[in-house]
Amino acid sequence: MTTAAHDQLQKRLKLLQDRFVERAQTDVETLGRFARQIEQQQLSRLELVECYQLLHRMAGSAGTFGLPELGVAARSIENQLKPVVEARAKQANGQGDPVALPADVAMQIHELTALVQKGVDQTKPKSTDKHAHQSVDAYEGSHGMQVQVMGLTHDTGYLLNLMADLQGYGFACELVSLSDSEAAIESLKQCSGATILLCQDSELDDVLGFRADHIEKNEFRRFPVVGIGRQNTFESLYHVAELGATAYFSEPLDMPALAERIESLALERGSRPQGRVLIVDDDKELGERYCLVLNNAGMKTKLVSDPRKMMSDLSAFEPDIVLMDVQLRAHSGVTLARMIRYEPRWLGLPIVYLSSEDNPEIQLDALAKGADEFLVKPVTDEYLVRSVRIRCYRARQLSDLMNRDSLTGLLKHSLIKQEVERELARCRRSSHLSCVVMLDLDHFKKVNDTWGHGQGDIVIRTLAHLLRNRLRESDTIGRYGGEEFLVVLSDCAIEQAAELIDDIRSRFSELVFTVGEDSFQVTMSAGIAAINNFPLASEAIEAADQALYERKQAGRNGVSVYKRQDENQDD
């Protein structure tokens, strides 16, 4: 994070802190009035509930805003009032009847005023953990993502040919000499999140040491290291693993397998670790702080302060997880979690309670009614970021299992068709040009018959890897069926689309697949149609398929653009 961005973050956090302190001063004045009513034994049941809710909110948020003593004291009083509140809630009558409470409760409430003032005097802008607020490189999934491969070595000659081969698979490759440390450090700084470091096994010590010295320890910036060696014995593998390499390949190299492993590692670190987080909390200042911290860590957030808007915001925002307080004044987070589960589409949505409730029995009871986990307030910014990021990543993994093709990791048939419909709607809204592309492997049955279905799967996965690495993050790729792929090129004119797809076709045709001592190559054909030219997405897909058919009839290994019949007649 730049110094200017860090300073701006601190200013916004300080502003939220000031707003909290101002609110806390108002809240302790209200609590002081309740304390006087307790002393006079005039506190009604409704006022007891309001007093309890104010204390609960203060206990959950004070520590986050730099007033930990206030939070501890508020929680202590809250716990003393809790059994009284629960007992009174079971009584049907007597809403206005006074509630008898020990006099020392009133005394403890009065002492909160001094703790607030102490916080005002002592609190300074909080220095936040640079890891918690460090922006990370983010990707919008595996639709299109340029994976970077950096070869780090003293002997550049050893990796030279390998890097050239990997470039053929669509990776952005760079060979860097460890002997020129300054240049190597500068290259490392320019790397995005989807970067893999490649080296000889004999140089693993140097490369891992170099990584440790020049990359801060963060699970989404600590680039994986893949070792390449000449031995495949237990001892050599154990040694490489002991040093800390993420993966290891021995000669002779299986290039499709190496390319697949590199991409899977890049996807694991680079594909949308940030996630989408819906925060349901009636404490507006605290909710805004959570949003600010999570947004700064690369996540997208939406705050719901009014629980009555939760369901509509849930549908509009489509989060990966929900963070929700257990008590939201007049509403119960447990009941809201149950409401969310009423809709089948949200049955698998992770719901995490973020609450000051620290009673394990109550936590378990709440979890049994619809949520998945508890985070107890107050939480540090770093802990919040790491916890949410991990849960978002796991949620996306489960989503991918349901929505993505198991062989290629691309969108399934029905979902890629939906993406064409969405792109058509976007084209109409913004008046930009987009294309849909149907791709098909040539003579694929012959590949399976000659080399086996296992090799056929390798060919399919290799094309999927190449598409991901050559297309943009805004583009969408799906496996349409068998050896067919469907691609949506957003904001792309037909001429650009044809040039791009033809370049991918050319690169793919140059790849060599090895089976023992034999080898073979495969070509592909493609048909392209402009989405804007059709009233329905299904018609655009059909047009691309027709263009593909014409390409097959004309001799395969090429790209054809769909033309309407009247255009053909004009020609």
Short mmCIF file of C-alpha atoms in Angstrom, two decimals, residues 9-372:
data_model
loop_
_atom_site.label_atom_id
_atom_site.label_comp_id
_atom_site.label_asym_id
_atom_site.label_seq_id
_atom_site.Cartn_x
_atom_site.Cartn_y
_atom_site.Cartn_z
CA LEU A 9 -7.12 4.90 5.38
CA GLN A 10 -5.96 6.19 8.77
CA LYS A 11 -7.96 9.37 8.34
CA ARG A 12 -11.13 7.43 7.58
CA LEU A 13 -10.57 5.06 10.50
CA LYS A 14 -9.96 8.03 12.81
CA LEU A 15 -13.17 9.66 11.59
CA LEU A 16 -15.12 6.49 12.42
CA GLN A 17 -13.41 6.36 15.81
CA ASP A 18 -14.41 9.95 16.55
CA ARG A 19 -17.99 9.18 15.57
CA PHE A 20 -18.00 6.16 17.88
CA VAL A 21 -16.65 8.18 20.83
CA GLU A 22 -19.28 10.85 20.22
CA ARG A 23 -21.98 8.20 20.17
CA ALA A 24 -20.54 6.52 23.28
CA GLN A 25 -20.80 9.81 25.16
CA THR A 26 -24.48 10.02 24.23
CA ASP A 27 -25.02 6.36 25.13
CA VAL A 28 -23.48 6.71 28.61
CA GLU A 29 -25.74 9.70 29.28
CA THR A 30 -28.73 7.48 28.44
CA LEU A 31 -27.29 4.67 30.57
CA GLY A 32 -26.76 7.17 33.40
CA ARG A 33 -30.47 7.97 33.33
CA PHE A 34 -31.23 4.24 33.53
CA ALA A 35 -28.79 3.93 36.45
CA ARG A 36 -30.67 6.64 38.38
CA GLN A 37 -33.94 4.80 37.72
CA ILE A 38 -32.33 1.59 39.05
CA GLU A 39 -31.31 3.43 42.20
CA GLN A 40 -34.89 4.63 42.60
CA GLN A 41 -36.26 1.18 41.62
CA GLN A 42 -38.22 2.78 38.78
CA LEU A 43 -36.64 1.02 35.78
CA SER A 44 -39.40 -0.58 33.65
CA ARG A 45 -39.02 -3.82 31.74
CA LEU A 46 -38.91 -1.99 28.40
CA GLU A 47 -36.21 0.33 29.73
CA LEU A 48 -34.30 -2.69 31.02
CA VAL A 49 -34.24 -4.17 27.51
CA GLU A 50 -33.06 -0.86 26.03
CA CYS A 51 -30.35 -0.59 28.69
CA TYR A 52 -29.23 -4.16 27.97
CA GLN A 53 -29.11 -3.56 24.21
CA LEU A 54 -27.02 -0.40 24.62
CA LEU A 55 -24.55 -2.29 26.81
CA HIS A 56 -24.41 -5.20 24.34
CA ARG A 57 -23.59 -2.88 21.46
CA MET A 58 -20.97 -1.03 23.49
CA ALA A 59 -19.36 -4.29 24.63
CA GLY A 60 -19.02 -5.47 21.04
CA SER A 61 -17.60 -2.29 19.51
CA ALA A 62 -15.63 -0.33 22.15
CA GLY A 63 -12.52 -2.50 21.91
CA THR A 64 -12.41 -2.18 18.12
CA PHE A 65 -12.42 1.62 18.43
CA GLY A 66 -9.60 1.75 20.97
CA LEU A 67 -11.57 1.73 24.23
CA PRO A 68 -11.01 -1.84 25.49
CA GLU A 69 -11.64 -1.03 29.18
CA LEU A 70 -15.04 0.43 28.28
CA GLY A 71 -15.88 -2.74 26.33
CA VAL A 72 -14.89 -5.04 29.20
CA ALA A 73 -16.89 -3.02 31.74
CA ALA A 74 -19.97 -2.89 29.47
CA ARG A 75 -19.82 -6.65 28.92
CA SER A 76 -19.61 -7.29 32.67
CA ILE A 77 -22.77 -5.27 33.29
CA GLU A 78 -24.46 -6.86 30.24
CA ASN A 79 -23.82 -10.34 31.66
CA GLN A 80 -25.35 -9.32 34.99
CA LEU A 81 -28.50 -8.03 33.27
CA LYS A 82 -28.86 -10.92 30.83
CA PRO A 83 -30.60 -13.45 33.13
CA VAL A 84 -32.99 -10.75 34.33
CA VAL A 85 -33.84 -9.76 30.75
CA GLU A 86 -34.41 -13.39 29.72
CA ALA A 87 -36.57 -14.11 32.77
CA ARG A 88 -38.69 -11.01 32.20
CA ALA A 89 -39.07 -11.88 28.50
CA LYS A 90 -40.93 -15.07 29.50
CA GLN A 91 -43.52 -13.07 31.42
CA ALA A 92 -46.57 -12.16 29.39
CA ASN A 93 -47.65 -9.15 31.43
CA GLY A 94 -46.16 -6.28 33.35
CA GLN A 95 -44.32 -4.38 30.62
CA GLY A 96 -44.37 -1.19 32.67
CA ASP A 97 -43.69 -2.78 36.07
CA PRO A 98 -40.42 -1.69 37.72
CA VAL A 99 -37.53 -4.16 37.75
CA ALA A 100 -35.54 -4.65 40.94
CA LEU A 101 -31.77 -4.67 40.37
CA PRO A 102 -28.82 -4.56 42.80
CA ALA A 103 -27.61 -1.05 43.59
CA ASP A 104 -24.02 -1.86 42.55
CA VAL A 105 -25.25 -2.32 38.95
CA ALA A 106 -26.20 1.35 38.90
CA MET A 107 -22.78 2.23 40.33
CA GLN A 108 -21.01 0.24 37.60
CA ILE A 109 -23.06 2.01 34.94
CA HIS A 110 -22.11 5.41 36.34
CA GLU A 111 -18.43 4.41 36.11
CA LEU A 112 -18.76 3.99 32.34
CA THR A 113 -18.77 7.77 31.97
CA ALA A 114 -15.25 8.01 33.35
CA LEU A 115 -14.07 5.20 31.04
CA VAL A 116 -15.45 7.01 28.00
CA GLN A 117 -13.68 10.20 29.02
CA LYS A 118 -10.48 8.24 29.63
CA GLY A 119 -10.76 6.86 26.13
CA VAL A 120 -11.24 10.37 24.73
CA ASP A 121 -8.08 11.55 26.49
CA GLN A 122 -5.89 8.58 25.67
CA THR A 123 -7.01 7.36 22.25
CA LYS A 124 -4.88 8.36 19.30
CA PRO A 125 -5.20 7.30 15.64
CA LYS A 126 -4.66 3.57 15.76
CA SER A 127 -1.69 2.21 13.85
CA THR A 128 -3.10 -0.60 11.80
CA ASP A 129 -1.24 -3.72 10.82
CA LYS A 130 0.25 -3.34 7.37
CA HIS A 131 -0.58 -6.95 6.58
CA ALA A 132 -4.23 -6.47 7.48
CA HIS A 133 -4.60 -3.45 5.21
CA GLN A 134 -2.26 -4.39 2.43
CA SER A 135 -4.07 -4.43 -0.86
CA VAL A 136 -3.68 -7.74 -2.62
CA ASP A 137 -3.82 -8.52 -6.30
CA ALA A 138 -7.29 -9.68 -7.14
CA TYR A 139 -8.76 -11.56 -10.06
CA GLU A 140 -12.33 -12.07 -11.11
CA GLY A 141 -12.11 -15.83 -11.23
CA SER A 142 -10.60 -18.19 -13.76
CA HIS A 143 -12.47 -16.78 -16.76
CA GLY A 144 -9.32 -15.19 -18.11
CA MET A 145 -6.15 -14.67 -16.11
CA GLN A 146 -2.59 -14.05 -17.21
CA VAL A 147 -0.38 -16.27 -15.09
CA GLN A 148 3.20 -15.05 -14.68
CA VAL A 149 6.08 -17.50 -14.46
CA MET A 150 9.39 -16.09 -13.23
CA GLY A 151 12.43 -18.28 -13.65
CA LEU A 152 15.01 -17.46 -10.94
CA THR A 153 18.45 -18.95 -11.44
CA HIS A 154 22.17 -18.31 -11.51
CA ASP A 155 22.44 -20.36 -14.71
CA THR A 156 19.88 -18.88 -17.11
CA GLY A 157 20.85 -21.33 -19.85
CA TYR A 158 19.29 -24.29 -18.02
CA LEU A 159 15.79 -22.76 -17.91
CA LEU A 160 15.90 -20.89 -21.23
CA ASN A 161 14.21 -23.53 -23.40
CA LEU A 162 11.76 -24.46 -20.67
CA MET A 163 10.57 -20.85 -20.33
CA ALA A 164 10.10 -20.66 -24.10
CA ASP A 165 7.98 -23.83 -24.02
CA LEU A 166 5.84 -22.47 -21.16
CA GLN A 167 5.28 -19.27 -23.11
CA GLY A 168 3.63 -21.43 -25.76
CA TYR A 169 1.01 -22.39 -23.16
CA GLY A 170 0.06 -18.73 -22.77
CA PHE A 171 2.04 -17.89 -19.63
CA ALA A 172 3.83 -14.57 -19.31
CA CYS A 173 7.38 -15.78 -18.76
CA GLU A 174 10.44 -13.92 -17.52
CA LEU A 175 13.90 -15.33 -16.87
CA VAL A 176 15.75 -13.47 -14.10
CA SER A 177 19.34 -13.95 -12.96
CA LEU A 178 19.89 -14.17 -9.22
CA SER A 179 23.38 -12.85 -9.81
CA ASP A 180 21.92 -9.41 -10.56
CA SER A 181 20.08 -9.01 -7.25
CA GLU A 182 18.88 -5.45 -7.83
CA ALA A 183 17.25 -6.32 -11.17
CA ALA A 184 15.77 -9.49 -9.64
CA ILE A 185 14.27 -7.53 -6.73
CA GLU A 186 12.75 -4.98 -9.11
CA SER A 187 11.23 -7.74 -11.26
CA LEU A 188 9.77 -9.39 -8.18
CA LYS A 189 8.11 -6.14 -7.10
CA GLN A 190 6.33 -5.89 -10.45
CA CYS A 191 4.73 -9.33 -10.15
CA SER A 192 1.00 -9.73 -9.71
CA GLY A 193 -0.71 -12.16 -7.34
CA ALA A 194 -0.90 -14.89 -9.98
CA THR A 195 2.85 -15.47 -10.13
CA ILE A 196 4.82 -18.71 -9.87
CA LEU A 197 8.56 -18.85 -9.22
CA LEU A 198 10.46 -21.56 -11.11
CA CYS A 199 13.98 -22.78 -10.37
CA GLN A 200 16.39 -25.73 -10.41
CA ASP A 201 16.24 -27.96 -7.37
CA SER A 202 19.94 -27.27 -6.74
CA GLU A 203 19.12 -23.57 -6.33
CA LEU A 204 16.04 -23.92 -4.14
CA ASP A 205 17.86 -22.68 -1.04
CA ASP A 206 18.88 -19.48 -2.80
CA VAL A 207 15.48 -18.88 -4.38
CA LEU A 208 13.50 -19.52 -1.19
CA GLY A 209 15.88 -17.29 0.74
CA PHE A 210 15.51 -14.59 -1.90
CA ARG A 211 11.70 -14.86 -1.67
CA ALA A 212 11.77 -14.65 2.12
CA ASP A 213 14.00 -11.57 2.05
CA HIS A 214 12.03 -9.60 -0.52
CA ILE A 215 8.37 -10.66 -0.24
CA GLU A 216 6.42 -9.96 2.94
CA LYS A 217 4.85 -13.02 4.51
CA ASN A 218 1.26 -13.06 3.30
CA GLU A 219 -0.53 -16.11 1.99
CA PHE A 220 -1.62 -14.29 -1.18
CA ARG A 221 1.74 -12.63 -1.93
CA ARG A 222 4.17 -15.41 -0.97
CA PHE A 223 4.52 -16.74 -4.52
CA PRO A 224 4.70 -20.55 -4.83
CA VAL A 225 8.05 -22.03 -5.83
CA VAL A 226 8.17 -24.91 -8.32
CA GLY A 227 11.42 -26.90 -8.45
CA ILE A 228 12.78 -28.62 -11.57
CA GLY A 229 15.33 -31.42 -11.22
CA ARG A 230 16.93 -34.45 -12.78
CA GLN A 231 16.12 -36.99 -10.05
CA ASN A 232 12.85 -38.54 -8.94
CA THR A 233 13.94 -40.57 -5.91
CA PHE A 234 12.33 -40.50 -2.48
CA GLU A 235 15.39 -38.76 -1.06
CA SER A 236 15.36 -35.99 -3.68
CA LEU A 237 11.61 -35.41 -3.28
CA TYR A 238 11.92 -35.35 0.51
CA HIS A 239 14.79 -32.87 0.33
CA VAL A 240 12.82 -30.54 -1.96
CA ALA A 241 9.77 -30.75 0.28
CA GLU A 242 11.89 -30.15 3.39
CA LEU A 243 13.30 -26.97 1.86
CA GLY A 244 9.77 -25.68 1.27
CA ALA A 245 9.10 -25.99 -2.46
CA THR A 246 5.40 -26.01 -3.39
CA ALA A 247 5.80 -28.50 -6.25
CA TYR A 248 8.51 -30.51 -8.00
CA PHE A 249 8.92 -31.95 -11.50
CA SER A 250 11.73 -34.18 -12.69
CA GLU A 251 13.12 -34.67 -16.17
CA PRO A 252 11.95 -35.66 -18.71
CA LEU A 253 9.30 -33.00 -18.11
CA ASP A 254 5.63 -33.67 -18.80
CA MET A 255 4.83 -30.20 -20.17
CA PRO A 256 1.00 -30.40 -20.06
CA ALA A 257 1.21 -31.63 -16.44
CA LEU A 258 3.66 -28.86 -15.54
CA ALA A 259 1.48 -26.22 -17.18
CA GLU A 260 -1.59 -27.54 -15.39
CA ARG A 261 0.16 -27.49 -12.00
CA ILE A 262 1.46 -23.97 -12.52
CA GLU A 263 -1.99 -22.70 -13.39
CA SER A 264 -3.69 -24.48 -10.49
CA LEU A 265 -1.20 -22.90 -8.08
CA ALA A 266 -1.78 -19.49 -9.61
CA LEU A 267 -5.55 -19.89 -9.42
CA GLU A 268 -5.32 -20.97 -5.80
CA ARG A 269 -3.44 -17.79 -4.85
CA GLY A 270 -4.76 -15.38 -7.41
CA SER A 271 -8.41 -16.03 -8.15
CA ARG A 272 -10.66 -13.77 -6.17
CA PRO A 273 -9.44 -14.38 -2.65
CA GLN A 274 -11.21 -11.22 -1.65
CA GLY A 275 -14.83 -12.34 -2.02
CA ARG A 276 -18.13 -10.55 -1.43
CA VAL A 277 -19.22 -9.97 2.16
CA LEU A 278 -22.66 -8.88 3.37
CA ILE A 279 -22.43 -7.36 6.86
CA VAL A 280 -25.63 -7.22 8.91
CA ASP A 281 -25.04 -5.03 11.98
CA ASP A 282 -27.16 -2.29 13.54
CA ASP A 283 -24.03 -0.60 14.89
CA LYS A 284 -23.44 1.66 11.90
CA GLU A 285 -19.99 2.92 12.90
CA LEU A 286 -18.73 -0.58 13.59
CA GLY A 287 -20.26 -1.92 10.38
CA GLU A 288 -18.66 0.87 8.37
CA ARG A 289 -15.30 0.12 9.95
CA TYR A 290 -15.60 -3.56 9.02
CA CYS A 291 -16.45 -2.52 5.45
CA LEU A 292 -13.52 -0.13 5.28
CA VAL A 293 -11.03 -2.70 6.56
CA LEU A 294 -12.32 -5.50 4.31
CA ASN A 295 -12.57 -3.24 1.25
CA ASN A 296 -8.99 -2.15 1.77
CA ALA A 297 -7.95 -5.82 1.83
CA GLY A 298 -9.48 -6.30 -1.64
CA MET A 299 -12.95 -7.57 -0.72
CA LYS A 300 -16.31 -6.18 -1.77
CA THR A 301 -18.72 -5.42 1.05
CA LYS A 302 -22.23 -4.19 1.67
CA LEU A 303 -23.55 -3.04 5.04
CA VAL A 304 -27.14 -3.72 6.08
CA SER A 305 -28.05 -1.66 9.15
CA ASP A 306 -31.81 -2.25 8.85
CA PRO A 307 -32.58 -6.01 9.03
CA ARG A 308 -35.84 -5.42 7.17
CA LYS A 309 -33.79 -4.75 4.00
CA MET A 310 -31.62 -7.82 4.42
CA MET A 311 -33.38 -10.21 2.04
CA SER A 312 -33.58 -7.73 -0.84
CA ASP A 313 -29.92 -6.73 -0.37
CA LEU A 314 -28.98 -10.41 -0.22
CA SER A 315 -30.49 -11.05 -3.66
CA ALA A 316 -29.04 -7.90 -5.20
CA PHE A 317 -25.52 -8.30 -3.80
CA GLU A 318 -25.14 -12.12 -3.99
CA PRO A 319 -22.46 -12.44 -1.29
CA ASP A 320 -20.02 -15.26 -0.69
CA ILE A 321 -20.59 -15.05 3.08
CA VAL A 322 -22.72 -13.13 5.57
CA LEU A 323 -21.32 -11.58 8.75
CA MET A 324 -24.17 -10.93 11.18
CA ASP A 325 -24.58 -9.81 14.77
CA VAL A 326 -26.68 -12.08 16.97
CA GLN A 327 -28.58 -9.20 18.57
CA LEU A 328 -29.83 -6.36 16.40
CA ARG A 329 -32.01 -4.41 18.84
CA ALA A 330 -35.58 -5.45 18.00
CA HIS A 331 -34.42 -8.31 15.77
CA SER A 332 -32.60 -11.56 16.42
CA GLY A 333 -29.71 -12.61 14.20
CA VAL A 334 -30.64 -16.24 14.88
CA THR A 335 -34.12 -15.64 13.48
CA LEU A 336 -32.69 -13.76 10.49
CA ALA A 337 -30.35 -16.68 9.76
CA ARG A 338 -33.34 -19.01 9.78
CA MET A 339 -35.14 -16.65 7.35
CA ILE A 340 -32.20 -16.77 4.97
CA ARG A 341 -32.33 -20.58 4.93
CA TYR A 342 -35.99 -20.48 3.86
CA GLU A 343 -34.81 -19.77 0.31
CA PRO A 344 -33.19 -22.83 -1.34
CA ARG A 345 -30.60 -20.71 -3.17
CA TRP A 346 -29.12 -19.62 0.19
CA LEU A 347 -28.98 -23.03 1.86
CA GLY A 348 -25.24 -23.28 1.25
CA LEU A 349 -24.42 -19.63 2.00
CA PRO A 350 -21.96 -19.42 4.94
CA ILE A 351 -23.38 -17.31 7.78
CA VAL A 352 -20.87 -16.21 10.41
CA TYR A 353 -22.08 -14.61 13.62
CA LEU A 354 -19.95 -11.62 14.57
CA SER A 355 -21.11 -10.95 18.10
CA SER A 356 -19.97 -10.12 21.61
CA GLU A 357 -21.80 -13.22 22.84
CA ASP A 358 -19.10 -15.36 24.49
CA ASN A 359 -21.20 -18.04 26.18
CA PRO A 360 -20.30 -21.37 24.44
CA GLU A 361 -23.72 -22.92 25.12
CA ILE A 362 -25.56 -19.97 23.61
CA GLN A 363 -23.16 -19.98 20.66
CA LEU A 364 -23.85 -23.66 19.96
CA ASP A 365 -27.59 -23.11 20.23
CA ALA A 366 -27.39 -20.21 17.77
CA LEU A 367 -25.26 -22.23 15.36
CA ALA A 368 -27.77 -25.08 15.44
CA LYS A 369 -30.43 -22.71 14.09
CA GLY A 370 -28.85 -21.78 10.79
CA ALA A 371 -25.36 -20.31 11.04
CA ASP A 372 -21.93 -21.84 10.51
#
